[in-house]
Structures are given as structure tokens and as C-alpha cells.
Amino acid sequence: MGYRDLTRNSWVQEKEGPTLSHWSEPNWTVPQEFVILGFSGWPQGLRVLLFSLLLPLYLATLAGNLLILGLALAEPTLHTPMYFFLGSLSAVEVAYTLVLTPRMLAGFLLPPGGQAVAPSTCAAQMGLFVALGGSECLLLAAMALDRYLAICRPLYYPQLMTSGLCWALLACCCLGGSILALGLTMAIFQLPFCHGGLVNHVFCDLPAVLVLACGNRELQEHVLLAACMLLLVLPLILILLSYTRVLVVILGVGDSAGRRKAFNTVASHLTVAVLHYGCATAMYARPLSSRSLEEDKLVSLIYINLTPLLYPAIYTLRNRDMQGALQRVVSQRTMGMGTVQQAELV
């Protein structure tokens, strides 16, 4: 019996009655390969056009986040907890972009039929995506905590937000995202796959792979929603409570210049949090039965390509410290080049 016959027979058995166990069939295993369909069914001209539009966004995203990371490391005036977390967030964004975007861009140029990947590759991509996305969710919450302590507890802030605590929070964020990613990925790839290996997405996303599996669909949805609660709802509540308290304090004390600077900082952080949590909630806090994979695939173009590009734009355009650091670095480099040229002339 071939693999397609096995898949078809398994699907028929699944439809015969709701009381049939989905876990006792010994022939249901992980497919030998998954095929990421992406946009392979679209006309070639449209796929080439999308590639030419998205490639500059990808390069700009890498450049913007690497710039923030480089400034946070190299500029002494930015060696503060806020920019420590901002640089860490940019590093996570760079890794997130490298995990998803190159394979997606390559899919636009490949012949129709999708990209075949080994199950281990699919699992690794899913795990890294969840780990990096989860770490980013927790990092945004850590940034909200930092701003809360800095503005609402200014006298105790230097003693509380030490370098050791910053590194400990960063480690907890990365560890928390990694543990959840490992648990979700192992749970999904231990399921019996009776609907083939065609992944109707641009990468091995959780819902796109989960719909290929058999078993108790209600239990699977509850597990996915529980993960969303841990990574999305709880950190978002902490962020909203922290920034609400911060805004109350900003409006009540200080001069107009100080209030404006603090408000701009909070507005930047809150804008990024809303973008990140809004996209993630819209994508994953929904039952599998109510989602369309074709729509999810289109929305993924936004949160893979556009949203990560907005983060460095928001932070650099609205942050005077970052702008000043960039100007100093550029002026120092310009002066250095001028000194070298004068020495060569002499």
C-alpha cells in the first residue's frame, strides 16, 4: 500500500465514526517529508514581483535591527537597561528574520510544487519560530517592567535594575520561549499525521502543520490556546498595567520637556507592543476550525516582512538618544576618514 493510499484510507477511517481511536493506528507516522506550498500556485510573474518587493524589505529589516544592536553595544551613552533590552530585542528580530524570510523568498523563485523539507527541518523551523517569538513577547514585558521602575520608582531604580538583573531577565525570557517552543514542537510532531505532508503556508507554522494531524482536535486547540495565554495574554496584561501606571505618573509630575521625552519613549514601546501582540493574537488565538490557511498565508507576509521593519523605524525616528548616538558615530567616522585622507596627502 502506497503512502497516498494509506493517507486516503486513514481519512476514510476517520470519517466513519467519531468513536474510532485516532491513536491506535500503527501505520500513522510522520511523513517522510513535508512540502511547504507557499505561493507556488500563483503565476510566476506575480511571484517574481513579490520577490522583488520583499527582498529590499528584508535587507532593510536586517540593516535597521543590526544598526540598533551595534549602537547599543558601541555607544557608551546607551549602556543603560532600556537600551540593553532594546538591543536584545533587535538581536532576536535579526534571528527571527533569518529563520523565516530567506526560505520564503527562495520559494518565490522555485518551480511550482513547493519546497520539500525533512521533518527534522520542519520541526527545527517551527521550534525556532516559537522560541524567538516567545522570547520577544517576554522581552517586551521586561521592557515594560524596566520603564515602570524607571518612572514610577526612580529612587530605587538604580539599585533594582542592575546589570545582573538585566542579564537574568534576558535569560529568563529566552529560556521561557525555548521551553515552550520545545514542548509545543515535540507535542505536535508526536501526533499521527493522516492528512499528508502538504503545508499550506510559507513556513512550518503551528496551525498549518497541526491541521495535517489526526487525534482529538479539541484537545489540540486547547493546548494551542493555552500556549497563546502564556505568551500573549499574560505578558500583554502586564505591559498594559505597567504603561497605564507610567502614563498616570508622567501626566502628574515633572516639567513639560521631561513629560514629552518620557511620553515619547513610552509611546514607542507601546506601539511596538501593540503591533507585535496584535498580529500574534490575530494569528494564533483562534480555533483551527474558524481559520483559513490561505488568509493566514497572506497575513504572514505582513508579520514576517513589514512588522519587523517597523520596529527599528519606530525606535530610531522617535528616540532622540538613538538619533544622537547615530549622529556621533557618523561624525566620528567622517572625521576619521578626513584625518586619514589628510595623512595620505602629507
XYZ file of C-alpha atoms in Angstrom:
346
model
C 0.000 0.000 0.000
C 1.467 3.374 -1.037
C 1.679 6.470 1.116
C -1.170 8.211 -0.736
C -3.382 5.121 -0.390
C -2.569 4.958 3.295
C -3.461 8.627 3.725
C -6.734 8.224 1.831
C -7.723 5.092 3.779
C -6.866 6.752 7.067
C -9.039 9.746 6.143
C -11.921 7.403 5.293
C -11.499 5.596 8.628
C -11.545 8.930 10.418
C -14.852 9.825 8.801
C -16.525 6.504 9.613
C -17.303 7.411 13.188
C -16.304 9.745 15.977
C -15.634 6.902 18.407
C -12.764 5.428 16.394
C -9.434 5.921 18.157
C -7.042 8.140 16.241
C -4.020 6.979 18.185
C -4.110 3.189 17.783
C -3.431 3.004 14.026
C 0.177 1.733 13.747
C 0.655 2.986 10.181
C 0.136 6.654 11.006
C 3.576 8.186 11.272
C 5.337 11.441 10.471
C 5.600 11.846 6.669
C 8.991 11.216 5.116
C 8.976 14.846 4.014
C 6.831 17.949 4.295
C 6.169 20.156 1.294
C 5.845 23.870 2.049
C 3.470 25.088 -0.640
C 3.916 28.808 -0.055
C 2.683 30.742 -3.081
C 3.820 28.118 -5.596
C 0.330 28.050 -7.130
C 0.447 31.732 -8.041
C 1.552 32.911 -11.518
C 5.299 33.150 -11.936
C 5.208 36.841 -12.827
C 3.378 37.686 -9.606
C 5.806 35.581 -7.545
C 8.796 37.359 -9.102
C 7.130 40.710 -8.391
C 6.627 39.769 -4.737
C 10.251 38.660 -4.507
C 11.475 41.986 -5.909
C 9.281 43.891 -3.435
C 10.052 41.845 -0.335
C 13.813 41.451 -0.795
C 14.517 45.170 -0.109
C 12.270 45.000 2.970
C 14.251 42.006 4.209
C 17.573 43.785 3.739
C 16.252 46.972 5.354
C 14.966 44.987 8.345
C 18.351 43.354 8.871
C 20.172 46.669 8.467
C 17.858 48.540 10.850
C 17.983 45.972 13.634
C 21.740 45.451 13.268
C 22.164 49.230 13.470
C 20.238 49.385 16.754
C 22.190 46.423 18.129
C 25.512 47.956 17.072
C 24.690 51.346 18.612
C 23.513 49.746 21.850
C 26.834 47.881 22.101
C 29.234 50.560 20.875
C 27.846 53.840 22.247
C 28.665 54.369 25.962
C 25.694 56.693 26.490
C 23.367 53.824 25.557
C 24.763 51.401 28.143
C 21.580 51.564 30.199
C 18.959 48.902 30.998
C 16.470 50.310 28.492
C 18.904 50.074 25.592
C 20.189 46.738 26.830
C 16.691 45.331 26.316
C 16.257 47.249 23.069
C 19.489 45.799 21.703
C 18.431 42.331 22.844
C 15.077 42.775 21.100
C 16.874 43.753 17.889
C 19.101 40.672 18.140
C 16.007 38.469 18.481
C 14.438 40.221 15.480
C 17.538 39.557 13.374
C 17.437 35.857 14.261
C 13.649 35.738 13.684
C 14.068 37.297 10.236
C 16.902 34.945 9.280
C 14.867 31.885 10.293
C 11.778 32.732 8.212
C 12.498 35.144 5.388
C 15.278 33.564 3.260
C 13.344 30.320 2.693
C 10.178 32.274 1.987
C 11.966 34.446 -0.592
C 13.521 31.373 -2.201
C 10.052 29.877 -2.551
C 9.020 32.709 -4.870
C 11.730 31.718 -7.369
C 11.408 27.923 -7.230
C 9.313 25.967 -9.766
C 5.665 25.246 -8.840
C 5.098 22.413 -6.417
C 6.506 23.841 -3.209
C 9.671 23.201 -1.206
C 10.270 19.708 0.149
C 11.851 19.681 3.625
C 12.703 16.870 6.009
C 10.546 16.509 9.140
C 13.547 17.485 11.266
C 13.956 20.702 9.253
C 10.265 21.477 9.572
C 10.368 20.847 13.321
C 13.502 22.982 13.731
C 11.932 25.882 11.849
C 8.757 25.653 13.921
C 10.703 25.418 17.169
C 12.936 28.385 16.364
C 9.953 30.457 15.279
C 8.081 29.784 18.526
C 11.214 30.235 20.661
C 12.143 33.565 19.094
C 8.565 34.826 19.007
C 8.026 33.771 22.620
C 11.281 35.385 23.724
C 10.217 38.595 22.017
C 6.864 38.563 23.833
C 8.606 38.171 27.178
C 11.252 40.783 26.308
C 8.540 43.350 25.619
C 7.147 42.610 29.076
C 10.640 43.040 30.579
C 10.961 46.395 28.808
C 7.619 47.469 30.276
C 8.851 46.478 33.742
C 12.031 48.493 33.212
C 10.064 51.628 32.241
C 7.722 51.149 35.184
C 10.593 51.015 37.656
C 12.433 53.914 35.997
C 9.458 56.281 36.028
C 7.333 55.099 38.949
C 10.179 54.102 41.311
C 13.027 56.433 40.280
C 14.730 56.478 43.706
C 15.046 52.706 43.820
C 15.632 52.170 40.095
C 19.484 52.139 40.137
C 19.525 49.598 42.973
C 16.791 47.431 41.446
C 17.617 47.351 37.737
C 21.244 46.275 37.976
C 23.313 44.716 35.215
C 22.895 41.316 36.845
C 19.107 41.649 36.911
C 19.078 42.710 33.246
C 21.003 39.611 32.220
C 18.820 37.438 34.452
C 15.633 38.821 32.851
C 17.075 38.284 29.374
C 17.998 34.699 30.240
C 14.521 34.053 31.662
C 12.894 35.454 28.509
C 14.992 33.281 26.207
C 14.634 30.222 28.438
C 10.876 30.645 28.746
C 10.400 30.945 24.988
C 12.701 27.988 24.343
C 10.987 25.682 26.850
C 7.545 26.446 25.446
C 8.825 26.007 21.881
C 10.396 22.662 22.700
C 7.240 21.414 24.389
C 4.903 22.529 21.579
C 7.135 21.220 18.792
C 7.619 17.819 20.425
C 3.893 17.538 21.137
C 2.933 18.344 17.542
C 5.467 16.041 15.875
C 4.461 13.127 18.093
C 0.933 13.313 16.663
C -0.162 10.856 13.940
C -0.283 12.614 10.563
C -3.083 11.186 8.441
C -3.655 14.131 6.085
C -0.368 14.010 4.200
C 2.550 16.401 4.364
C 1.429 19.405 2.282
C 1.923 22.503 4.455
C -0.250 25.285 3.048
C 1.908 28.117 4.366
C 5.226 29.864 3.717
C 6.907 28.015 6.605
C 6.134 25.227 9.080
C 3.737 27.247 11.175
C 1.885 25.597 14.052
C -1.698 25.737 12.706
C -0.646 24.769 9.161
C 1.093 21.619 10.426
C -1.474 20.871 13.101
C -4.337 20.579 10.591
C -2.461 17.678 8.967
C -2.571 15.648 12.178
C -5.254 13.333 13.471
C -6.375 12.905 17.030
C -8.506 14.904 19.404
C -8.836 18.235 17.591
C -10.495 19.911 20.573
C -7.597 18.940 22.832
C -5.101 20.228 20.259
C -6.884 23.578 20.094
C -6.933 23.838 23.884
C -3.172 23.239 24.027
C -2.544 25.893 21.364
C -4.804 28.396 23.116
C -3.091 27.672 26.440
C 0.269 28.466 24.844
C -1.220 31.712 23.496
C -2.389 32.578 27.006
C 1.117 32.113 28.388
C 2.927 34.020 25.651
C 0.363 36.619 24.625
C -2.376 37.361 27.133
C -0.433 37.340 30.405
C 2.540 39.441 29.177
C 0.142 41.824 27.424
C -1.792 42.363 30.672
C 1.490 43.123 32.457
C 2.503 45.549 29.698
C -0.815 47.401 29.724
C -0.866 47.686 33.517
C 2.742 48.923 33.600
C 2.314 51.553 30.901
C -1.029 52.703 32.317
C 0.672 53.392 35.628
C 3.584 55.053 33.823
C 1.270 57.383 31.890
C -0.527 58.374 35.090
C 2.797 59.281 36.701
C 4.031 61.150 33.602
C 0.928 63.319 33.439
C 1.108 64.169 37.122
C 4.732 65.181 37.730
C 7.705 66.825 36.067
C 8.121 69.687 33.605
C 6.780 69.705 30.048
C 10.113 68.718 28.460
C 10.562 65.745 30.792
C 6.983 64.646 30.259
C 7.406 64.873 26.484
C 10.566 62.764 26.490
C 9.090 60.129 28.787
C 5.849 60.073 26.814
C 7.721 59.574 23.507
C 9.654 56.668 24.996
C 6.517 55.011 26.346
C 4.650 55.656 23.091
C 7.405 53.921 21.097
C 7.422 50.879 23.368
C 3.633 50.692 23.468
C 3.352 50.980 19.672
C 5.744 48.068 19.172
C 3.907 46.004 21.795
C 0.537 46.643 20.141
C 1.915 45.710 16.713
C 3.526 42.518 17.948
C 0.731 41.300 20.188
C -1.964 42.408 17.752
C -0.521 40.351 14.890
C 0.222 37.357 17.101
C -3.213 37.354 18.707
C -4.984 37.678 15.377
C -2.998 34.736 14.012
C -2.952 32.232 16.861
C -5.705 32.998 19.382
C -8.369 31.470 17.131
C -9.793 27.951 16.848
C -8.439 25.838 13.998
C -11.949 25.308 12.655
C -12.527 29.037 12.104
C -9.297 29.868 10.280
C -8.448 29.907 6.588
C -4.901 28.837 5.769
C -4.985 30.914 2.589
C -5.783 34.030 4.615
C -3.154 33.116 7.202
C -0.622 32.811 4.417
C -1.395 36.321 3.182
C -1.293 37.785 6.692
C 2.094 36.130 7.224
C 3.552 38.450 4.586
C 2.785 41.319 6.952
C 4.153 39.934 10.221
C 7.203 38.355 8.566
C 8.206 41.271 6.336
C 6.529 44.520 7.375
C 6.179 44.416 11.162
C 9.881 43.674 11.903
C 10.809 46.598 9.635
C 8.612 48.986 11.625
C 10.382 48.264 14.910
C 13.713 49.950 14.082
C 11.869 52.775 12.316
C 9.757 53.458 15.406
C 12.664 53.300 17.826
C 15.108 55.361 15.776
C 12.710 58.015 14.483
C 11.106 58.720 17.874
C 14.158 58.296 20.104
C 16.472 61.266 20.470
C 19.130 59.277 22.342
C 19.349 56.816 19.468
C 19.425 59.637 16.927
C 22.168 61.416 18.846
C 24.232 58.240 19.117
C 23.894 57.639 15.385
C 24.967 61.211 14.615
C 28.014 60.881 16.864
C 29.053 57.612 15.256
C 28.647 59.056 11.760
C 30.545 62.253 12.660
C 33.377 60.285 14.269
C 33.669 58.084 11.216
C 33.609 61.117 8.931
C 36.316 62.864 10.980
C 38.382 59.670 10.987
C 38.187 59.381 7.214
C 39.152 63.039 6.845
C 42.177 62.573 9.097
C 43.294 59.528 7.076
C 42.968 61.448 3.817
C 44.991 64.374 5.178
C 47.722 61.989 6.378
C 47.881 60.378 2.938
C 48.258 63.781 1.285
C 51.107 64.673 3.622
